[in-house]
Amino acid sequence: MANTLAQPSRRQSWFGLFTVLCLVLLVAMDGSVLYLAMPHITEAITPTADQALWILDIYGFVVGSLLITFGNIGDRYGRLKLITAGASVFGLGSLGAAFANTPEILIACRALMGLGGATLLPSGLAIVSALFPDPRERALAIGIFAATFAAGFAIGPLLGGTLLVSFDWGVVFLINVPVVVIFLIAAPFFLRDVRSTRYGRVDLPSLILSFVGILLFTWSVKTAAAYGFGIHQMLVGGISVAALALFIRRQTWINDPLLDLSLFHDRVFTLAILTGLLSLVVWSATGYLSGIYLQSVLGYPVFTAALLTLPGALVLTATCVGTSRIVERIGRKVALVATHLLIGGGVLLLLLTSTEAGTAVLVTSTVIASIGYGLSFSLVAEIAVSAVPAERAGAAGSIAETSNELGNALGISLLGSVAAVCFRLFGPGVAGTLNETLAQPNLPPELALQAKQGFLCGLHVAAGIGGVIALAVGIIAWLWLPKKLPE
C-alpha cells in the first residue's frame, strides 16, 4: 500500500516545486562553476593530472553509485526526510571543500558532497511527480525542473566568474551553503513526505557491488590514461567489470532489486535512458575541455569565458521548458532522434577550432548541441517517471538521474582521459596538464605552442568520438523504434 500525498492545492504544488528547484539549481551550479575554477584550483593547490580529474568527477561517481540506492530508500522510508538529510550533508561537504588546502582534502569533501547529492535529484524528481498528478502539468513541471538544472549551468559560470575576480577559488563551493539553508527553512512549509511501504529492505550486497564496481572501473581508466596500461590497471578493471556483472545478475533474482530491469523491456524507456547517459557523456567532456580551451589556449579571463557559455545555456533552458510542446508537435520518436543528431552535429563543429581562433565556432557548436541537450534532459525524466506507478517514481527517477550522473562523470573520466593521453603523446612532456605546463617558469614560446596544440589535439579527438557516437545512436533510434510511440 502506497502512502502518497493528499491532493495538494495548485498553489501548494507550485510553491513545492520552487522549493525543490533550490536544490536542483545548487547541484547544477556546482557542476558548471567548477569547470571554470579548475585553472585557479590547479594554481593554488597543484593537483596532479590524475588528482585534477578526481576533483572534477569523484562527486559524479559517488552520486552515480548511490542514486539507485537512495531512490529506493526514498520510496520506502520517505523522500522528504532523505532529501533534507542529504541537503545538510551536501552543505557540510561544500563548506569543507571551500577551505580545503590539499588535493586530497578537496577530493574527500567532493566525495562527501556526492553522498549528499545522491539524495537530491531522484527524491526531488519523485516529489515533483507527486505534486503534479495531472500528466500535462507534470510534464511542464519536469520541463521546468530540467530547465532549472540548465539555468544553473548558466548562472554558475557567471556568478563564479564574478566572484573569482575578487575572491579565492573556495568561494565556488561556499555559495552552496546559503542555498542549502534556504531549502532547509522552506521545505517543512511547502513539502510533505511521500513513501511506499510495499517494498522491502535495501539490498546491501547490491549497493556494495555497484559502488565498488563503478569506482574501480573509474580508477583503472584514469590511471591508464595518466600513466599508461599496466598489470594493476588491467586487474582492477577486470574486478570492476566482474562486480558490475554480479550486480546486474543479482537484480534478476532478489525480491527487492535496486535496479528494476523489467523497465528496460520497453524500447522507448531503454532508448531514453541511453540518451540520458550519452548526452551527459558528451556534454560534461566538451564543457570541461572547452572551459580550459577558452582560458588557457585562447587566453580569455574567467568572466569572459563564462559569458561565452551564456548563449548555449539560454538555448538549453528554453528548450527544456518547451520540450513538452515540441514533443506534442513532432512526437517522441522524432524528438529522441533529433536529440542525438543535434548533439552530434553541434559537437563535431569543435573540430574547426584552432590555437589562434575558435570563439565563434565554439559558441555556435554550443548553441546547436544545447537544443539536443535540452530535449534530452526533459524527455528522459518525463519518460522515466511516467513509466511506473506514482509510488515507484523515486526508483524510476533514480534510473534517469543515474544515467545523467554517470554520463556526467564518465564523460570527464573517459573522454577527458582520452584528451589526457593525447596531451601526453603530443605535448612537450614538461608537465602532465596544459595549465601545469604553461605555469612553468621561463617556458620557451615554442614549447607553450606545442602544449596548446597537444591539448587541442585531445579536444578534437574527444569531440570527434562524442559526436560520432551521438550520430550513430540517432540512426539506431530511427531504425529501432516503432514509427508511432505512445505519448
Tab-separated table of C-alpha atoms in Angstrom:
chain	number	residue	atom	x	y	z
A	1	MET	CA	0.000	0.000	0.000
A	2	ALA	CA	1.480	3.311	-1.023
A	3	ASN	CA	1.299	6.342	1.229
A	4	THR	CA	1.040	9.310	-1.104
A	5	LEU	CA	0.364	12.978	-0.750
A	6	ALA	CA	-3.205	14.125	-0.337
A	7	GLN	CA	-4.095	16.092	-3.449
A	8	PRO	CA	-2.208	19.369	-2.967
A	9	SER	CA	-3.677	22.695	-3.954
A	10	ARG	CA	-2.387	24.176	-7.170
A	11	ARG	CA	-0.625	26.937	-5.238
A	12	GLN	CA	0.985	24.468	-2.869
A	13	SER	CA	2.178	22.365	-5.812
A	14	TRP	CA	3.962	25.286	-7.426
A	15	PHE	CA	5.468	26.531	-4.164
A	16	GLY	CA	6.660	22.975	-3.525
A	17	LEU	CA	8.204	22.837	-6.984
A	18	PHE	CA	10.110	26.083	-6.438
A	19	THR	CA	11.386	24.785	-3.084
A	20	VAL	CA	12.806	21.666	-4.722
A	21	LEU	CA	14.282	23.788	-7.508
A	22	CYS	CA	16.600	25.441	-4.967
A	23	LEU	CA	18.480	22.157	-4.710
A	24	VAL	CA	18.395	21.497	-8.451
A	25	LEU	CA	19.910	24.923	-9.042
A	26	LEU	CA	22.566	24.207	-6.417
A	27	VAL	CA	23.662	20.912	-7.989
A	28	ALA	CA	23.838	22.428	-11.483
A	29	MET	CA	25.765	25.493	-10.348
A	30	ASP	CA	28.248	23.281	-8.532
A	31	GLY	CA	28.963	21.346	-11.715
A	32	SER	CA	29.487	24.226	-14.119
A	33	VAL	CA	31.343	26.631	-11.870
A	34	LEU	CA	33.992	24.003	-11.195
A	35	TYR	CA	34.941	23.790	-14.889
A	36	LEU	CA	35.971	27.452	-14.884
A	37	ALA	CA	37.518	27.282	-11.427
A	38	MET	CA	39.877	24.397	-12.231
A	39	PRO	CA	42.739	26.608	-13.515
A	40	HIS	CA	42.579	28.549	-10.225
A	41	ILE	CA	42.442	25.345	-8.170
A	42	THR	CA	45.379	23.915	-10.119
A	43	GLU	CA	47.416	27.034	-9.442
A	44	ALA	CA	46.534	27.136	-5.746
A	45	ILE	CA	46.904	23.523	-4.561
A	46	THR	CA	48.799	21.992	-7.537
A	47	PRO	CA	46.974	18.676	-8.011
A	48	THR	CA	48.491	16.112	-10.336
A	49	ALA	CA	46.708	15.374	-13.637
A	50	ASP	CA	45.073	12.333	-12.023
A	51	GLN	CA	44.023	14.287	-8.924
A	52	ALA	CA	42.564	17.071	-11.078
A	53	LEU	CA	40.280	14.573	-12.800
A	54	TRP	CA	39.279	13.091	-9.430
A	55	ILE	CA	38.422	16.569	-8.120
A	56	LEU	CA	36.139	17.045	-11.106
A	57	ASP	CA	34.333	13.725	-11.151
A	58	ILE	CA	34.549	11.989	-7.758
A	59	TYR	CA	31.292	13.815	-6.955
A	60	GLY	CA	29.597	12.405	-10.040
A	61	PHE	CA	30.787	8.868	-9.423
A	62	VAL	CA	29.712	8.825	-5.781
A	63	VAL	CA	26.344	10.214	-6.827
A	64	GLY	CA	26.034	7.765	-9.693
A	65	SER	CA	26.936	4.841	-7.446
A	66	LEU	CA	24.291	5.725	-4.866
A	67	LEU	CA	21.409	7.243	-6.860
A	68	ILE	CA	19.569	3.954	-7.360
A	69	THR	CA	20.009	3.057	-3.695
A	70	PHE	CA	18.768	6.406	-2.420
A	71	GLY	CA	15.916	6.431	-4.926
A	72	ASN	CA	14.731	3.166	-3.404
A	73	ILE	CA	15.355	4.327	0.171
A	74	GLY	CA	13.239	7.404	-0.523
A	75	ASP	CA	10.412	5.264	-1.894
A	76	ARG	CA	10.487	3.015	1.156
A	77	TYR	CA	11.232	5.336	4.081
A	78	GLY	CA	10.279	8.842	2.997
A	79	ARG	CA	11.660	11.186	0.354
A	80	LEU	CA	11.435	14.425	2.292
A	81	LYS	CA	13.440	13.070	5.253
A	82	LEU	CA	16.074	11.736	2.890
A	83	ILE	CA	16.376	14.882	0.801
A	84	THR	CA	16.610	17.049	3.943
A	85	ALA	CA	19.406	14.920	5.391
A	86	GLY	CA	21.162	14.869	2.016
A	87	ALA	CA	20.987	18.644	1.672
A	88	SER	CA	22.607	19.023	5.090
A	89	VAL	CA	25.449	16.654	4.164
A	90	PHE	CA	25.902	18.459	0.847
A	91	GLY	CA	26.184	21.768	2.661
A	92	LEU	CA	28.771	20.424	5.095
A	93	GLY	CA	30.799	18.962	2.236
A	94	SER	CA	30.673	22.298	0.404
A	95	LEU	CA	31.871	24.118	3.498
A	96	GLY	CA	34.809	21.733	3.852
A	97	ALA	CA	35.696	21.993	0.154
A	98	ALA	CA	35.732	25.787	0.335
A	99	PHE	CA	38.584	25.705	2.858
A	100	ALA	CA	40.479	22.627	1.584
A	101	ASN	CA	44.218	23.259	1.277
A	102	THR	CA	45.345	19.991	-0.325
A	103	PRO	CA	44.058	17.959	-3.296
A	104	GLU	CA	43.342	15.002	-1.006
A	105	ILE	CA	41.109	17.053	1.312
A	106	LEU	CA	39.278	18.596	-1.628
A	107	ILE	CA	38.656	15.165	-3.167
A	108	ALA	CA	37.338	13.868	0.169
A	109	CYS	CA	34.984	16.847	0.554
A	110	ARG	CA	33.766	16.417	-3.017
A	111	ALA	CA	33.021	12.771	-2.180
A	112	LEU	CA	31.017	13.920	0.863
A	113	MET	CA	29.109	16.317	-1.385
A	114	GLY	CA	28.395	13.347	-3.647
A	115	LEU	CA	26.979	11.402	-0.708
A	116	GLY	CA	24.546	14.231	-0.048
A	117	GLY	CA	23.901	14.935	-3.714
A	118	ALA	CA	22.836	11.331	-4.342
A	119	THR	CA	19.677	12.021	-2.319
A	120	LEU	CA	18.739	15.259	-4.061
A	121	LEU	CA	17.897	14.532	-7.679
A	122	PRO	CA	15.844	11.275	-7.529
A	123	SER	CA	13.927	12.365	-4.428
A	124	GLY	CA	13.401	15.827	-5.875
A	125	LEU	CA	12.118	14.426	-9.161
A	126	ALA	CA	9.816	11.997	-7.341
A	127	ILE	CA	8.424	14.783	-5.122
A	128	VAL	CA	7.742	16.926	-8.188
A	129	SER	CA	5.987	13.979	-9.850
A	130	ALA	CA	3.756	13.504	-6.792
A	131	LEU	CA	2.952	17.214	-6.610
A	132	PHE	CA	1.549	17.186	-10.161
A	133	PRO	CA	-0.729	14.161	-10.759
A	134	ASP	CA	-2.096	15.652	-13.999
A	135	PRO	CA	0.108	14.346	-16.878
A	136	ARG	CA	0.245	17.675	-18.737
A	137	GLU	CA	1.124	19.691	-15.644
A	138	ARG	CA	3.634	17.037	-14.599
A	139	ALA	CA	5.356	17.205	-17.997
A	140	LEU	CA	5.550	21.003	-17.700
A	141	ALA	CA	6.882	20.765	-14.126
A	142	ILE	CA	9.531	18.254	-15.160
A	143	GLY	CA	10.477	20.555	-18.024
A	144	ILE	CA	10.920	23.398	-15.527
A	145	PHE	CA	12.877	21.006	-13.285
A	146	ALA	CA	15.229	20.262	-16.192
A	147	ALA	CA	15.336	23.918	-17.254
A	148	THR	CA	16.414	24.937	-13.760
A	149	PHE	CA	19.233	22.432	-13.974
A	150	ALA	CA	20.237	24.029	-17.278
A	151	ALA	CA	19.862	27.557	-15.890
A	152	GLY	CA	22.195	26.616	-13.072
A	153	PHE	CA	24.849	25.936	-15.647
A	154	ALA	CA	24.323	29.481	-16.946
A	155	ILE	CA	24.254	31.116	-13.521
A	156	GLY	CA	27.158	29.072	-12.150
A	157	PRO	CA	29.880	30.332	-14.502
A	158	LEU	CA	28.609	33.922	-14.425
A	159	LEU	CA	28.354	34.031	-10.642
A	160	GLY	CA	31.554	32.066	-10.199
A	161	GLY	CA	33.389	34.160	-12.780
A	162	THR	CA	32.355	37.344	-10.991
A	163	LEU	CA	33.388	36.007	-7.581
A	164	LEU	CA	36.710	34.577	-8.816
A	165	VAL	CA	37.776	38.027	-9.933
A	166	SER	CA	37.759	39.210	-6.306
A	167	PHE	CA	37.951	36.067	-4.139
A	168	ASP	CA	39.893	32.824	-3.854
A	169	TRP	CA	38.645	29.668	-5.600
A	170	GLY	CA	36.971	28.345	-2.422
A	171	VAL	CA	34.105	30.759	-2.977
A	172	VAL	CA	32.696	28.491	-5.730
A	173	PHE	CA	31.846	25.942	-3.037
A	174	LEU	CA	30.884	28.447	-0.363
A	175	ILE	CA	27.975	29.762	-2.486
A	176	ASN	CA	26.239	26.389	-1.997
A	177	VAL	CA	25.765	26.963	1.736
A	178	PRO	CA	23.083	29.715	1.655
A	179	VAL	CA	21.083	27.734	-0.930
A	180	VAL	CA	21.046	24.730	1.423
A	181	VAL	CA	19.951	26.931	4.312
A	182	ILE	CA	17.075	28.389	2.257
A	183	PHE	CA	15.878	24.910	1.336
A	184	LEU	CA	16.045	23.605	4.921
A	185	ILE	CA	13.948	26.552	6.094
A	186	ALA	CA	11.356	26.320	3.297
A	187	ALA	CA	10.926	22.539	2.945
A	188	PRO	CA	8.829	21.913	6.105
A	189	PHE	CA	6.318	24.556	4.985
A	190	PHE	CA	5.817	23.557	1.340
A	191	LEU	CA	6.631	19.841	1.100
A	192	ARG	CA	5.123	16.778	2.715
A	193	ASP	CA	6.624	13.305	2.846
A	194	VAL	CA	5.851	10.620	0.279
A	195	ARG	CA	6.760	6.956	0.575
A	196	SER	CA	5.626	3.444	-0.215
A	197	THR	CA	5.505	0.573	2.277
A	198	ARG	CA	5.202	-2.189	-0.314
A	199	TYR	CA	8.887	-2.735	-0.834
A	200	GLY	CA	11.437	-4.478	1.381
A	201	ARG	CA	14.831	-3.539	2.656
A	202	VAL	CA	17.610	-2.117	0.532
A	203	ASP	CA	19.898	-4.945	-0.580
A	204	LEU	CA	23.322	-4.230	0.913
A	205	PRO	CA	25.307	-6.574	-1.401
A	206	SER	CA	23.808	-4.801	-4.429
A	207	LEU	CA	24.843	-1.444	-3.017
A	208	ILE	CA	28.407	-2.629	-2.403
A	209	LEU	CA	28.745	-4.289	-5.819
A	210	SER	CA	27.517	-1.244	-7.752
A	211	PHE	CA	29.538	1.261	-5.733
A	212	VAL	CA	32.780	-0.728	-5.831
A	213	GLY	CA	32.362	-1.667	-9.475
A	214	ILE	CA	31.887	1.917	-10.655
A	215	LEU	CA	34.709	3.364	-8.570
A	216	LEU	CA	37.234	0.657	-9.517
A	217	PHE	CA	36.356	0.995	-13.188
A	218	THR	CA	36.946	4.739	-12.951
A	219	TRP	CA	40.286	4.286	-11.204
A	220	SER	CA	41.526	1.839	-13.826
A	221	VAL	CA	40.563	4.150	-16.688
A	222	LYS	CA	42.093	7.209	-15.045
A	223	THR	CA	45.398	5.637	-14.146
A	224	ALA	CA	45.741	4.043	-17.579
A	225	ALA	CA	45.234	7.469	-19.184
A	226	ALA	CA	47.665	9.220	-16.867
A	227	TYR	CA	50.438	6.614	-16.666
A	228	GLY	CA	49.769	4.016	-19.369
A	229	PHE	CA	48.455	0.463	-19.137
A	230	GLY	CA	49.864	-1.923	-16.588
A	231	ILE	CA	49.051	-5.093	-14.693
A	232	HIS	CA	47.408	-3.195	-11.836
A	233	GLN	CA	45.096	-1.224	-14.131
A	234	MET	CA	44.021	-4.336	-16.024
A	235	LEU	CA	43.486	-6.330	-12.820
A	236	VAL	CA	41.397	-3.626	-11.172
A	237	GLY	CA	39.466	-3.108	-14.407
A	238	GLY	CA	38.660	-6.813	-14.540
A	239	ILE	CA	37.459	-6.788	-10.914
A	240	SER	CA	35.242	-3.768	-11.627
A	241	VAL	CA	33.609	-5.439	-14.635
A	242	ALA	CA	33.038	-8.616	-12.603
A	243	ALA	CA	31.466	-6.611	-9.754
A	244	LEU	CA	29.093	-4.811	-12.115
A	245	ALA	CA	28.178	-8.070	-13.844
A	246	LEU	CA	27.377	-9.658	-10.474
A	247	PHE	CA	25.298	-6.596	-9.568
A	248	ILE	CA	23.208	-6.932	-12.750
A	249	ARG	CA	22.795	-10.673	-12.250
A	250	ARG	CA	21.751	-10.226	-8.615
A	251	GLN	CA	18.995	-7.803	-9.649
A	252	THR	CA	17.346	-10.557	-11.700
A	253	TRP	CA	16.606	-12.875	-8.770
A	254	ILE	CA	16.360	-10.945	-5.486
A	255	ASN	CA	12.869	-9.962	-4.291
A	256	ASP	CA	13.575	-6.246	-3.958
A	257	PRO	CA	16.113	-5.243	-6.619
A	258	LEU	CA	17.741	-1.825	-6.540
A	259	LEU	CA	17.561	-1.699	-10.323
A	260	ASP	CA	14.237	-2.733	-11.851
A	261	LEU	CA	15.485	-4.382	-15.037
A	262	SER	CA	11.936	-5.061	-16.243
A	263	LEU	CA	11.635	-1.388	-17.150
A	264	PHE	CA	14.221	-1.949	-19.852
A	265	HIS	CA	11.886	-4.315	-21.701
A	266	ASP	CA	10.311	-1.133	-23.050
A	267	ARG	CA	12.325	0.063	-26.072
A	268	VAL	CA	11.343	3.680	-25.545
A	269	PHE	CA	12.443	3.632	-21.903
A	270	THR	CA	15.717	1.914	-22.825
A	271	LEU	CA	16.497	4.395	-25.600
A	272	ALA	CA	15.583	7.299	-23.332
A	273	ILE	CA	17.972	6.132	-20.593
A	274	LEU	CA	20.715	5.581	-23.179
A	275	THR	CA	20.037	9.089	-24.432
A	276	GLY	CA	20.408	10.495	-20.931
A	277	LEU	CA	23.706	8.668	-20.455
A	278	LEU	CA	25.332	9.577	-23.771
A	279	SER	CA	24.173	13.186	-23.870
A	280	LEU	CA	25.823	13.835	-20.495
A	281	VAL	CA	28.987	11.986	-21.549
A	282	VAL	CA	29.400	14.426	-24.435
A	283	TRP	CA	28.210	17.492	-22.519
A	284	SER	CA	30.466	17.092	-19.498
A	285	ALA	CA	33.578	16.299	-21.529
A	286	THR	CA	33.170	19.127	-24.016
A	287	GLY	CA	32.144	21.566	-21.265
A	288	TYR	CA	35.234	20.768	-19.221
A	289	LEU	CA	37.619	20.858	-22.180
A	290	SER	CA	36.017	23.975	-23.670
A	291	GLY	CA	36.485	25.879	-20.401
A	292	ILE	CA	40.208	25.108	-20.465
A	293	TYR	CA	40.369	25.925	-24.198
A	294	LEU	CA	38.832	29.380	-23.725
A	295	GLN	CA	41.041	30.310	-20.774
A	296	SER	CA	44.354	28.550	-21.354
A	297	VAL	CA	44.538	28.319	-25.152
A	298	LEU	CA	42.726	31.458	-26.327
A	299	GLY	CA	43.645	33.409	-23.193
A	300	TYR	CA	40.233	34.727	-22.128
A	301	PRO	CA	39.795	35.784	-18.482
A	302	VAL	CA	37.437	33.638	-16.446
A	303	PHE	CA	34.481	36.054	-16.573
A	304	THR	CA	34.698	36.446	-20.352
A	305	ALA	CA	34.837	32.669	-20.704
A	306	ALA	CA	31.711	32.477	-18.560
A	307	LEU	CA	29.896	34.992	-20.771
A	308	LEU	CA	30.708	32.920	-23.845
A	309	THR	CA	28.865	29.955	-22.318
A	310	LEU	CA	25.699	32.026	-21.841
A	311	PRO	CA	24.120	31.684	-25.344
A	312	GLY	CA	24.203	27.897	-25.168
A	313	ALA	CA	22.880	27.867	-21.616
A	314	LEU	CA	19.957	30.139	-22.544
A	315	VAL	CA	19.067	27.947	-25.525
A	316	LEU	CA	19.315	24.875	-23.299
A	317	THR	CA	16.994	26.405	-20.697
A	318	ALA	CA	14.411	27.482	-23.275
A	319	THR	CA	14.440	24.045	-24.898
A	320	CYS	CA	13.885	22.306	-21.557
A	321	VAL	CA	10.795	24.420	-20.851
A	322	GLY	CA	9.430	23.937	-24.365
A	323	THR	CA	10.150	20.216	-24.715
A	324	SER	CA	6.606	19.121	-23.832
A	325	ARG	CA	5.188	21.298	-26.616
A	326	ILE	CA	7.877	20.176	-29.045
A	327	VAL	CA	7.064	16.533	-28.325
A	328	GLU	CA	3.347	17.192	-28.844
A	329	ARG	CA	4.138	18.511	-32.330
A	330	ILE	CA	6.776	16.069	-33.572
A	331	GLY	CA	6.298	13.019	-31.336
A	332	ARG	CA	8.653	11.179	-29.006
A	333	LYS	CA	10.483	9.227	-31.693
A	334	VAL	CA	11.480	12.263	-33.747
A	335	ALA	CA	12.408	14.103	-30.534
A	336	LEU	CA	14.680	11.274	-29.376
A	337	VAL	CA	16.344	11.011	-32.785
A	338	ALA	CA	16.734	14.793	-33.080
A	339	THR	CA	18.407	14.861	-29.666
A	340	HIS	CA	21.329	12.778	-30.902
A	341	LEU	CA	21.615	14.407	-34.320
A	342	LEU	CA	21.742	17.908	-32.831
A	343	ILE	CA	24.271	16.941	-30.178
A	344	GLY	CA	26.455	15.075	-32.669
A	345	GLY	CA	26.337	17.799	-35.307
A	346	GLY	CA	26.998	20.564	-32.810
A	347	VAL	CA	29.910	18.817	-31.110
A	348	LEU	CA	31.629	17.941	-34.376
A	349	LEU	CA	31.901	21.668	-35.129
A	350	LEU	CA	34.570	21.803	-32.408
A	351	LEU	CA	36.905	20.122	-34.895
A	352	LEU	CA	37.172	23.536	-36.600
A	353	THR	CA	38.766	25.229	-33.562
A	354	SER	CA	42.452	26.190	-33.586
A	355	THR	CA	45.052	27.640	-31.236
A	356	GLU	CA	44.597	31.105	-32.780
A	357	ALA	CA	40.814	31.340	-33.193
A	358	GLY	CA	37.696	29.386	-32.392
A	359	THR	CA	35.397	31.544	-30.300
A	360	ALA	CA	32.616	31.841	-32.896
A	361	VAL	CA	32.837	28.150	-33.730
A	362	LEU	CA	32.658	27.158	-30.065
A	363	VAL	CA	29.618	29.351	-29.370
A	364	THR	CA	27.829	28.037	-32.484
A	365	SER	CA	28.672	24.470	-31.508
A	366	THR	CA	27.316	25.011	-28.013
A	367	VAL	CA	24.054	26.568	-29.222
A	368	ILE	CA	23.280	23.738	-31.663
A	369	ALA	CA	24.197	20.977	-29.235
A	370	SER	CA	22.231	22.684	-26.430
A	371	ILE	CA	18.961	22.167	-28.299
A	372	GLY	CA	19.689	18.431	-28.202
A	373	TYR	CA	20.732	18.550	-24.550
A	374	GLY	CA	17.527	20.387	-23.638
A	375	LEU	CA	15.371	17.778	-25.368
A	376	SER	CA	17.300	15.027	-23.634
A	377	PHE	CA	17.067	16.391	-20.084
A	378	SER	CA	13.299	16.889	-20.142
A	379	LEU	CA	12.308	13.914	-22.272
A	380	VAL	CA	14.365	11.333	-20.373
A	381	ALA	CA	12.995	12.433	-16.993
A	382	GLU	CA	9.395	12.603	-18.243
A	383	ILE	CA	9.526	9.132	-19.810
A	384	ALA	CA	11.073	7.654	-16.655
A	385	VAL	CA	8.543	8.944	-14.126
A	386	SER	CA	5.521	8.297	-16.364
A	387	ALA	CA	6.539	4.680	-16.959
A	388	VAL	CA	5.762	3.496	-13.410
A	389	PRO	CA	3.135	3.936	-10.669
A	390	ALA	CA	3.492	7.058	-8.531
A	391	GLU	CA	4.855	5.155	-5.536
A	392	ARG	CA	7.773	3.915	-7.657
A	393	ALA	CA	8.603	7.328	-9.100
A	394	GLY	CA	11.702	7.605	-6.929
A	395	ALA	CA	13.166	4.360	-8.252
A	396	ALA	CA	12.338	5.188	-11.874
A	397	GLY	CA	13.548	8.755	-11.474
A	398	SER	CA	16.746	7.451	-9.949
A	399	ILE	CA	17.438	5.399	-13.087
A	400	ALA	CA	17.053	8.524	-15.213
A	401	GLU	CA	19.215	10.590	-12.900
A	402	THR	CA	21.750	7.768	-12.604
A	403	SER	CA	22.142	7.758	-16.380
A	404	ASN	CA	22.722	11.516	-16.258
A	405	GLU	CA	25.160	11.486	-13.347
A	406	LEU	CA	27.107	8.504	-14.647
A	407	GLY	CA	27.230	10.145	-18.061
A	408	ASN	CA	28.482	13.346	-16.463
A	409	ALA	CA	31.284	11.529	-14.653
A	410	LEU	CA	32.069	9.105	-17.476
A	411	GLY	CA	32.402	11.966	-19.932
A	412	ILE	CA	35.125	13.642	-17.914
A	413	SER	CA	36.709	10.328	-16.966
A	414	LEU	CA	36.670	8.559	-20.334
A	415	LEU	CA	36.770	11.366	-22.904
A	416	GLY	CA	38.795	13.523	-20.508
A	417	SER	CA	41.246	10.657	-20.188
A	418	VAL	CA	41.411	10.355	-23.991
A	419	ALA	CA	42.302	14.044	-24.129
A	420	ALA	CA	44.923	13.499	-21.408
A	421	VAL	CA	46.505	10.664	-23.399
A	422	CYS	CA	46.710	12.905	-26.480
A	423	PHE	CA	48.379	15.629	-24.441
A	424	ARG	CA	50.816	13.106	-23.001
A	425	LEU	CA	51.691	11.889	-26.515
A	426	PHE	CA	51.808	15.186	-28.413
A	427	GLY	CA	52.529	17.780	-25.715
A	428	PRO	CA	56.061	18.915	-24.835
A	429	GLY	CA	56.361	16.476	-21.908
A	430	VAL	CA	57.135	19.240	-19.421
A	431	ALA	CA	54.163	18.505	-17.145
A	432	GLY	CA	51.028	16.379	-17.059
A	433	THR	CA	48.459	19.066	-17.946
A	434	LEU	CA	48.276	22.180	-20.106
A	435	ASN	CA	47.904	24.536	-17.152
A	436	GLU	CA	50.846	22.977	-15.319
A	437	THR	CA	52.966	23.283	-18.467
A	438	LEU	CA	52.077	26.928	-19.081
A	439	ALA	CA	52.838	27.721	-15.422
A	440	GLN	CA	56.451	26.557	-15.779
A	441	PRO	CA	58.901	29.457	-15.272
A	442	ASN	CA	60.760	30.666	-18.380
A	443	LEU	CA	58.855	28.323	-20.668
A	444	PRO	CA	60.029	28.861	-24.270
A	445	PRO	CA	57.275	30.098	-26.645
A	446	GLU	CA	57.685	27.095	-28.921
A	447	LEU	CA	57.018	24.710	-26.025
A	448	ALA	CA	53.988	26.763	-24.964
A	449	LEU	CA	52.625	26.491	-28.511
A	450	GLN	CA	53.308	22.754	-28.586
A	451	ALA	CA	51.437	22.362	-25.290
A	452	LYS	CA	48.410	24.217	-26.674
A	453	GLN	CA	48.495	22.122	-29.836
A	454	GLY	CA	48.720	18.931	-27.778
A	455	PHE	CA	45.688	19.991	-25.754
A	456	LEU	CA	43.774	20.958	-28.905
A	457	CYS	CA	44.518	17.530	-30.356
A	458	GLY	CA	42.927	15.971	-27.276
A	459	LEU	CA	39.898	18.265	-27.566
A	460	HIS	CA	39.440	17.308	-31.222
A	461	VAL	CA	39.749	13.576	-30.577
A	462	ALA	CA	37.300	13.696	-27.634
A	463	ALA	CA	34.811	15.820	-29.605
A	464	GLY	CA	35.145	13.552	-32.633
A	465	ILE	CA	34.448	10.419	-30.609
A	466	GLY	CA	31.494	12.023	-28.808
A	467	GLY	CA	29.991	13.443	-31.988
A	468	VAL	CA	30.249	10.201	-33.961
A	469	ILE	CA	28.711	8.162	-31.114
A	470	ALA	CA	25.801	10.628	-30.833
A	471	LEU	CA	25.089	10.469	-34.574
A	472	ALA	CA	25.313	6.663	-34.561
A	473	VAL	CA	22.803	6.344	-31.697
A	474	GLY	CA	20.467	8.748	-33.504
A	475	ILE	CA	20.489	6.474	-36.548
A	476	ILE	CA	19.954	3.390	-34.363
A	477	ALA	CA	16.980	5.090	-32.676
A	478	TRP	CA	15.388	5.874	-36.037
A	479	LEU	CA	15.744	2.284	-37.233
A	480	TRP	CA	14.970	0.515	-33.925
A	481	LEU	CA	11.971	2.396	-32.550
A	482	PRO	CA	8.469	1.909	-33.965
A	483	LYS	CA	7.027	4.671	-36.151
A	484	LYS	CA	4.494	5.794	-33.547
A	485	LEU	CA	5.435	5.899	-29.878
A	486	PRO	CA	2.912	6.188	-27.025
A	487	GLU	CA	2.635	9.721	-25.670
